[in-house]
Coordinates of C-alpha atoms (C1' of nucleotides) in Angstrom, one line a residue:
Chain A
M1 CA 203.8 213.8 124.5
K2 CA 207.2 213.1 126.0
Y3 CA 210.7 213.1 124.7
W4 CA 213.4 210.5 125.3
L5 CA 216.9 209.4 124.3
F6 CA 218.0 205.9 123.5
K7 CA 221.7 204.9 123.5
S8 CA 223.2 202.1 121.5
E9 CA 226.6 201.1 120.4
P10 CA 226.6 201.3 116.6
D11 CA 228.5 198.0 116.4
T12 CA 225.7 196.2 118.2
W13 CA 222.6 198.1 117.0
G14 CA 223.1 201.3 115.1
W15 CA 220.9 203.8 113.3
A16 CA 221.4 201.9 110.0
D17 CA 220.0 198.8 111.6
Q18 CA 217.0 200.7 113.0
L19 CA 216.4 202.3 109.6
A20 CA 216.4 198.9 108.0
K21 CA 213.5 197.8 110.1
G22 CA 211.4 200.4 108.5
D23 CA 207.9 201.3 109.8
A24 CA 207.6 197.8 111.4
G25 CA 210.1 198.9 114.0
E26 CA 211.9 196.7 116.5
E27 CA 212.0 195.9 120.2
W28 CA 214.4 198.0 122.2
H29 CA 215.4 194.9 124.0
G30 CA 218.4 194.1 126.2
V31 CA 217.9 196.8 128.8
R32 CA 218.8 195.4 132.2
N33 CA 218.6 198.5 134.3
Y34 CA 215.6 199.5 136.4
Q35 CA 215.7 203.2 135.8
A36 CA 215.9 202.7 132.0
R37 CA 213.1 200.1 132.2
N38 CA 210.9 202.4 134.3
N39 CA 211.4 205.1 131.7
M40 CA 210.2 202.8 129.0
R41 CA 207.2 201.8 131.0
Q42 CA 206.1 205.5 131.1
M43 CA 206.3 205.9 127.3
K44 CA 203.2 206.4 125.2
L45 CA 202.5 205.6 121.6
G46 CA 203.8 208.4 119.5
D47 CA 206.4 209.6 122.0
L48 CA 209.6 210.6 120.2
G49 CA 213.2 209.9 121.1
F50 CA 216.7 210.6 119.9
F51 CA 218.9 207.8 118.8
Y52 CA 222.4 208.2 120.2
H53 CA 225.6 206.3 119.2
S54 CA 227.7 205.5 122.2
N55 CA 231.4 204.7 122.1
Q56 CA 231.7 205.2 118.3
G57 CA 230.5 208.5 117.1
K58 CA 229.2 209.7 120.4
E59 CA 226.5 211.7 118.7
I60 CA 222.8 211.9 118.2
V61 CA 222.1 210.7 114.8
G62 CA 218.3 210.3 114.4
I63 CA 214.8 210.4 115.6
V64 CA 212.7 207.4 116.6
E65 CA 209.1 207.0 117.6
V66 CA 207.5 204.7 120.2
C67 CA 205.4 202.3 118.1
A68 CA 204.5 199.7 120.8
L69 CA 204.0 200.1 124.5
S70 CA 206.1 198.4 127.0
H71 CA 205.8 194.6 126.9
P72 CA 207.9 191.6 127.9
D73 CA 211.4 191.6 126.5
S74 CA 211.6 188.6 124.1
T75 CA 215.3 188.1 124.7
T76 CA 214.8 187.0 128.3
T77 CA 212.4 184.9 130.4
D78 CA 213.1 187.1 133.4
A79 CA 209.7 188.8 134.1
R80 CA 211.4 191.9 135.4
W81 CA 212.5 193.1 132.0
D82 CA 210.3 194.6 129.4
C83 CA 210.7 197.2 126.6
V84 CA 209.0 199.3 124.0
D85 CA 209.2 199.0 120.2
L86 CA 210.8 201.8 118.2
R87 CA 210.6 202.8 114.6
A88 CA 213.0 205.2 112.8
V89 CA 211.4 208.5 111.9
R90 CA 214.3 210.4 110.2
P91 CA 217.9 211.1 110.6
L92 CA 219.3 214.4 111.8
R93 CA 220.7 216.3 108.8
R94 CA 223.6 217.2 111.0
P95 CA 224.4 214.9 113.9
V96 CA 224.7 216.5 117.3
T97 CA 227.8 215.4 119.2
L98 CA 228.3 214.8 122.9
E99 CA 231.0 217.4 122.7
T100 CA 228.4 219.9 121.5
C101 CA 226.0 218.9 124.3
K102 CA 228.7 219.4 126.9
T103 CA 229.4 222.9 125.8
D104 CA 225.9 224.2 124.9
E105 CA 224.3 226.4 127.5
I106 CA 221.0 224.4 127.3
L107 CA 222.3 221.0 126.7
R108 CA 225.0 220.8 129.3
E109 CA 222.3 219.9 131.9
M110 CA 221.1 216.9 129.9
V111 CA 221.0 213.4 131.5
L112 CA 223.3 212.4 128.6
V113 CA 226.0 214.7 130.0
K114 CA 225.2 214.3 133.7
N115 CA 224.6 210.5 133.8
S116 CA 226.1 209.1 130.7
R117 CA 225.5 205.5 131.8
L118 CA 221.8 205.6 131.7
S119 CA 220.7 204.0 128.5
V120 CA 217.2 205.2 128.2
Q121 CA 216.7 208.7 129.5
P122 CA 214.2 211.6 129.5
V123 CA 214.8 214.7 127.4
S124 CA 213.1 218.0 128.2
E125 CA 211.1 219.9 125.5
E126 CA 213.7 222.7 125.7
E127 CA 216.5 220.2 125.1
W128 CA 214.5 218.5 122.3
N129 CA 214.0 221.8 120.4
R130 CA 217.6 222.8 120.9
I131 CA 218.9 219.6 119.4
C132 CA 216.5 219.7 116.5
A133 CA 217.7 223.2 115.8
L134 CA 221.4 222.2 116.0
G135 CA 220.6 219.1 113.9
D136 CA 219.3 221.3 111.2
L137 CA 215.8 219.8 111.5
S138 CA 212.7 221.9 111.0
A139 CA 209.9 220.5 113.2
Chain B
dG1 C1' 243.2 199.8 127.0
dC2 C1' 242.3 202.4 131.1
dC3 C1' 239.6 203.8 134.6
dA4 C1' 235.9 206.5 137.0
dA5 C1' 231.2 206.2 137.9
dC6 C1' 227.5 203.7 138.7
dG7 C1' 224.4 199.6 139.6
dT8 C1' 223.8 195.0 141.4
dT9 C1' 224.7 191.2 144.4
dG10 C1' 225.2 188.7 148.5
dG11 C1' 227.1 188.0 153.1
dC12 C1' 226.4 189.5 157.6
Chain C
dG1 C1' 219.4 197.2 155.9
dC2 C1' 224.3 198.0 155.3
dC3 C1' 228.2 197.8 152.7
dA4 C1' 232.2 195.5 150.4
dA5 C1' 233.0 193.2 146.3
dC6 C1' 232.3 192.8 141.8
dG7 C1' 230.6 193.7 137.0
dT8 C1' 229.4 196.9 133.3
dT9 C1' 229.3 201.1 130.8
dG10 C1' 231.2 204.5 128.2
dG11 C1' 234.2 208.5 127.7
dC12 C1' 238.9 209.4 127.0

DNA sequence: GCCAACGTTGGC
DNA sequence: GCCAACGTTGGC
């Protein structure tokens, strides 16, 4: 099982919107970047990811699960772009801010810190566990 | 609102 | 295949 991180501007699609979709989940559509797309193509059912609010908040607010494998993005007819579906699993009790990630010994190496523009990124198991701990989440 | 970093496009 | 121009992202 792998871990990921998904970024979205809360004005466009925030954690609250994701939560509202419930267990049915929703397409993570709109990605028009090859690296991000390739990451989605590697995802398996049950893979987990963090939900990050960019621009406003700048913090990791929740956990999502991959509930559909990569498939054509319904918002375009361009065959290059596809995406997975995500469903909300649970919020972090205590959001983990970008500021925290930048100063944390373990998290300062995250893609989120190193390449802030990549919208779908891998997260190592070590990073995952660290953020869960900081987010006041037990497993 | 600014701007640095990055990705994409298109002319050559 | 290179690279300049341009557009977008996202932190500040």
